[in-house]
Amino acid sequence: GLGFNIVGGTDQQYIANDNSIYVSWIKKDGAAYLDGRLQEGDKILAINGKELKNLRHKDAVELFRNAGYYVSLKIQRRLQPQNGPVVHQGDGESGGLPLAAILVPGLVLAATAVWILLRYRQRM
């Protein structure tokens, strides 16, 4: 198999008012686990170019079982908050300063301080 389980469908909604298919579990050492790109909670939009819209759960399972050896998935990653507010990706607003905005000026200040110290010690 592909090494993961799915939930959802028109007859077994995983999320209220959402007929989508989601990854519920990834088998350790299975194909999806070894590939490393798929994550639990991902919404699967299509398999091998076939959209998974408005399918019953058993019909979606059948598509996965008959997918063949080479499988192409189109997924939508579900962002999950890490002890904080809900994250909205791509809404044009920054959630805070990038790490480089803090590190680069700090490194410049440190390098300048070292340069001044070395110049001062040479004069003594």
PDB file of C-alpha atoms in Angstrom, residues 1 7 17 20 23 29 36 44 50 61 64-65 67 71 77 82-83 85-86 90 93 98-99 101 106 112 122:
ATOM      1  CA  GLY A   1       0.000   0.000   0.000  1.00  0.00           C
ATOM      2  CA  VAL A   7     -10.580   9.880   6.653  1.00  0.00           C
ATOM      3  CA  ASN A  17     -19.522  20.619   6.520  1.00  0.00           C
ATOM      4  CA  SER A  20     -12.694  16.478   1.805  1.00  0.00           C
ATOM      5  CA  VAL A  23      -4.500  11.916   5.909  1.00  0.00           C
ATOM      6  CA  ASP A  29       8.539   2.817   7.302  1.00  0.00           C
ATOM      7  CA  GLY A  36       8.734  12.314   3.905  1.00  0.00           C
ATOM      8  CA  ILE A  44      -5.679  15.380  -0.348  1.00  0.00           C
ATOM      9  CA  LYS A  50      -8.209  12.844 -10.354  1.00  0.00           C
ATOM     10  CA  VAL A  61     -10.269   4.362  -0.675  1.00  0.00           C
ATOM     11  CA  PHE A  64      -5.988   4.892  -3.566  1.00  0.00           C
ATOM     12  CA  ARG A  65      -5.995   1.100  -3.792  1.00  0.00           C
ATOM     13  CA  ALA A  67      -3.461   4.134  -7.865  1.00  0.00           C
ATOM     14  CA  VAL A  71       1.424   7.978  -7.325  1.00  0.00           C
ATOM     15  CA  ARG A  77      -1.146  21.451   4.119  1.00  0.00           C
ATOM     16  CA  GLN A  82       1.959  25.666  18.175  1.00  0.00           C
ATOM     17  CA  ASN A  83       0.787  27.012  21.564  1.00  0.00           C
ATOM     18  CA  PRO A  85      -2.944  31.917  17.786  1.00  0.00           C
ATOM     19  CA  VAL A  86      -4.163  30.382  14.546  1.00  0.00           C
ATOM     20  CA  GLY A  90      -0.368  34.152   2.637  1.00  0.00           C
ATOM     21  CA  GLU A  93       0.662  40.245   7.083  1.00  0.00           C
ATOM     22  CA  PRO A  98      12.195  37.169  10.586  1.00  0.00           C
ATOM     23  CA  LEU A  99      15.171  35.757  12.449  1.00  0.00           C
ATOM     24  CA  ALA A 101      16.186  40.867  10.971  1.00  0.00           C
ATOM     25  CA  GLY A 106      23.370  41.906  16.057  1.00  0.00           C
ATOM     26  CA  THR A 112      32.018  46.586  15.018  1.00  0.00           C
ATOM     27  CA  GLN A 122      46.838  48.593  19.095  1.00  0.00           C
TER      28      GLN A 122
END
